[in-house]
Amino acid sequence: MDDTPGHERLHWYHRTGTFTEMHPSGIKVDKIVNDYYNIVLGSQFAHIEGTDCITIDGQQQVFVKGGKIDRIDGPYNINMSGKGNFSLSNPEGDNTIS
């Protein structure tokens, strides 16, 4: 903990390099040098007033056991770099796009 005026912060550090830090402006930084698990047994809600940016150097997989709804108030773009293929399949559905 650092209580230097104007530079106050809370810093929890593990010898592996994993840390959590809170800055005087309210910024929070989490660095995890290995796997990270966030387990919620109830519902999870997020409200982000700014921009949400995610960079994934590996692959991403999302598995939704129920339905999924994307509600977008603005443009929706899918921009592929040309390095891969795009496929959409619904082998057990009616394949109707509306």
PDB file of C-alpha atoms in Angstrom:
ATOM      1  CA  MET A   1       0.000   0.000   0.000  1.00  0.00           C
ATOM      2  CA  ASP A   2       1.272   3.450  -0.897  1.00  0.00           C
ATOM      3  CA  ASP A   3      -0.331   6.470   0.762  1.00  0.00           C
ATOM      4  CA  THR A   4       1.940   9.116  -0.809  1.00  0.00           C
ATOM      5  CA  PRO A   5      -0.366  12.105  -1.556  1.00  0.00           C
ATOM      6  CA  GLY A   6      -1.368  12.080  -5.223  1.00  0.00           C
ATOM      7  CA  HIS A   7       0.222   8.671  -5.776  1.00  0.00           C
ATOM      8  CA  GLU A   8      -1.907   6.502  -3.510  1.00  0.00           C
ATOM      9  CA  ARG A   9      -2.340   2.938  -4.710  1.00  0.00           C
ATOM     10  CA  LEU A  10      -3.089  -0.558  -3.555  1.00  0.00           C
ATOM     11  CA  HIS A  11      -0.861  -3.241  -5.017  1.00  0.00           C
ATOM     12  CA  TRP A  12      -1.030  -6.989  -4.417  1.00  0.00           C
ATOM     13  CA  TYR A  13       1.866  -8.823  -6.059  1.00  0.00           C
ATOM     14  CA  HIS A  14       2.712 -12.515  -6.330  1.00  0.00           C
ATOM     15  CA  ARG A  15       6.268 -13.652  -7.028  1.00  0.00           C
ATOM     16  CA  THR A  16       5.102 -15.221 -10.327  1.00  0.00           C
ATOM     17  CA  GLY A  17       4.367 -11.726 -11.659  1.00  0.00           C
ATOM     18  CA  THR A  18       0.588 -11.879 -11.181  1.00  0.00           C
ATOM     19  CA  PHE A  19      -0.733  -8.699  -9.559  1.00  0.00           C
ATOM     20  CA  THR A  20      -3.748  -6.522  -8.856  1.00  0.00           C
ATOM     21  CA  GLU A  21      -3.289  -2.782  -8.560  1.00  0.00           C
ATOM     22  CA  MET A  22      -5.626   0.143  -7.878  1.00  0.00           C
ATOM     23  CA  HIS A  23      -4.511   3.659  -8.790  1.00  0.00           C
ATOM     24  CA  PRO A  24      -5.596   6.983  -7.231  1.00  0.00           C
ATOM     25  CA  SER A  25      -7.703   7.849 -10.299  1.00  0.00           C
ATOM     26  CA  GLY A  26      -9.789   4.673  -9.850  1.00  0.00           C
ATOM     27  CA  ILE A  27      -8.015   2.623 -12.542  1.00  0.00           C
ATOM     28  CA  LYS A  28      -7.729  -1.064 -11.688  1.00  0.00           C
ATOM     29  CA  VAL A  29      -5.135  -3.304 -13.340  1.00  0.00           C
ATOM     30  CA  ASP A  30      -5.103  -7.104 -13.127  1.00  0.00           C
ATOM     31  CA  LYS A  31      -2.207  -9.004 -14.677  1.00  0.00           C
ATOM     32  CA  ILE A  32      -2.407 -12.792 -14.655  1.00  0.00           C
ATOM     33  CA  VAL A  33       0.659 -14.650 -15.937  1.00  0.00           C
ATOM     34  CA  ASN A  34      -1.125 -18.008 -16.252  1.00  0.00           C
ATOM     35  CA  ASP A  35      -4.733 -19.174 -16.587  1.00  0.00           C
ATOM     36  CA  TYR A  36      -7.608 -17.118 -15.143  1.00  0.00           C
ATOM     37  CA  TYR A  37     -10.915 -18.561 -13.991  1.00  0.00           C
ATOM     38  CA  ASN A  38     -13.954 -16.488 -13.111  1.00  0.00           C
ATOM     39  CA  ILE A  39     -16.778 -18.707 -11.838  1.00  0.00           C
ATOM     40  CA  VAL A  40     -20.223 -17.203 -11.249  1.00  0.00           C
ATOM     41  CA  LEU A  41     -22.911 -19.533  -9.917  1.00  0.00           C
ATOM     42  CA  GLY A  42     -25.634 -16.944 -10.434  1.00  0.00           C
ATOM     43  CA  SER A  43     -26.070 -14.303 -13.132  1.00  0.00           C
ATOM     44  CA  GLN A  44     -23.412 -11.836 -14.285  1.00  0.00           C
ATOM     45  CA  PHE A  45     -24.113  -8.307 -15.499  1.00  0.00           C
ATOM     46  CA  ALA A  46     -21.636  -5.810 -16.933  1.00  0.00           C
ATOM     47  CA  HIS A  47     -22.188  -2.146 -17.764  1.00  0.00           C
ATOM     48  CA  ILE A  48     -19.348  -0.430 -19.606  1.00  0.00           C
ATOM     49  CA  GLU A  49     -19.739   3.295 -20.238  1.00  0.00           C
ATOM     50  CA  GLY A  50     -16.657   3.489 -22.449  1.00  0.00           C
ATOM     51  CA  THR A  51     -15.242   1.181 -25.101  1.00  0.00           C
ATOM     52  CA  ASP A  52     -14.737  -2.565 -24.659  1.00  0.00           C
ATOM     53  CA  CYS A  53     -11.720  -3.856 -26.620  1.00  0.00           C
ATOM     54  CA  ILE A  54     -10.576  -7.473 -26.570  1.00  0.00           C
ATOM     55  CA  THR A  55      -7.429  -8.798 -28.260  1.00  0.00           C
ATOM     56  CA  ILE A  56      -6.993 -12.563 -28.333  1.00  0.00           C
ATOM     57  CA  ASP A  57      -3.711 -13.956 -29.641  1.00  0.00           C
ATOM     58  CA  GLY A  58      -5.120 -17.490 -29.735  1.00  0.00           C
ATOM     59  CA  GLN A  59      -8.605 -18.724 -30.572  1.00  0.00           C
ATOM     60  CA  GLN A  60     -11.941 -17.791 -29.015  1.00  0.00           C
ATOM     61  CA  GLN A  61     -14.828 -20.148 -28.462  1.00  0.00           C
ATOM     62  CA  VAL A  62     -18.212 -19.187 -27.010  1.00  0.00           C
ATOM     63  CA  PHE A  63     -20.621 -21.962 -26.041  1.00  0.00           C
ATOM     64  CA  VAL A  64     -24.171 -20.850 -25.201  1.00  0.00           C
ATOM     65  CA  LYS A  65     -26.416 -23.672 -23.988  1.00  0.00           C
ATOM     66  CA  GLY A  66     -29.549 -21.519 -24.243  1.00  0.00           C
ATOM     67  CA  GLY A  67     -30.475 -18.861 -26.794  1.00  0.00           C
ATOM     68  CA  LYS A  68     -28.423 -15.824 -27.732  1.00  0.00           C
ATOM     69  CA  ILE A  69     -29.555 -12.335 -28.694  1.00  0.00           C
ATOM     70  CA  ASP A  70     -27.281  -9.567 -29.990  1.00  0.00           C
ATOM     71  CA  ARG A  71     -28.925  -6.144 -29.651  1.00  0.00           C
ATOM     72  CA  ILE A  72     -27.017  -3.505 -31.545  1.00  0.00           C
ATOM     73  CA  ASP A  73     -27.951   0.168 -31.847  1.00  0.00           C
ATOM     74  CA  GLY A  74     -25.559   1.070 -34.653  1.00  0.00           C
ATOM     75  CA  PRO A  75     -23.555  -0.618 -37.400  1.00  0.00           C
ATOM     76  CA  TYR A  76     -22.570  -4.275 -37.093  1.00  0.00           C
ATOM     77  CA  ASN A  77     -19.479  -5.249 -39.050  1.00  0.00           C
ATOM     78  CA  ILE A  78     -17.598  -8.504 -39.471  1.00  0.00           C
ATOM     79  CA  ASN A  79     -14.157  -7.795 -40.886  1.00  0.00           C
ATOM     80  CA  MET A  80     -12.009 -10.816 -41.715  1.00  0.00           C
ATOM     81  CA  SER A  81      -8.340 -10.422 -42.651  1.00  0.00           C
ATOM     82  CA  GLY A  82      -8.689 -12.835 -45.557  1.00  0.00           C
ATOM     83  CA  LYS A  83      -6.583 -15.470 -43.820  1.00  0.00           C
ATOM     84  CA  GLY A  84      -9.482 -17.772 -43.009  1.00  0.00           C
ATOM     85  CA  ASN A  85     -12.796 -19.128 -44.155  1.00  0.00           C
ATOM     86  CA  PHE A  86     -16.267 -18.073 -43.064  1.00  0.00           C
ATOM     87  CA  SER A  87     -18.975 -20.654 -42.590  1.00  0.00           C
ATOM     88  CA  LEU A  88     -22.440 -20.569 -41.106  1.00  0.00           C
ATOM     89  CA  SER A  89     -24.290 -23.781 -40.438  1.00  0.00           C
ATOM     90  CA  ASN A  90     -27.563 -24.821 -38.861  1.00  0.00           C
ATOM     91  CA  PRO A  91     -27.836 -28.524 -39.710  1.00  0.00           C
ATOM     92  CA  GLU A  92     -30.915 -29.167 -37.556  1.00  0.00           C
ATOM     93  CA  GLY A  93     -32.729 -25.832 -38.092  1.00  0.00           C
ATOM     94  CA  ASP A  94     -34.741 -24.352 -40.944  1.00  0.00           C
ATOM     95  CA  ASN A  95     -31.823 -22.316 -42.420  1.00  0.00           C
ATOM     96  CA  THR A  96     -34.043 -19.256 -42.916  1.00  0.00           C
ATOM     97  CA  ILE A  97     -32.282 -15.891 -42.762  1.00  0.00           C
ATOM     98  CA  SER A  98     -34.482 -12.871 -42.246  1.00  0.00           C
TER      99      SER A  98
END
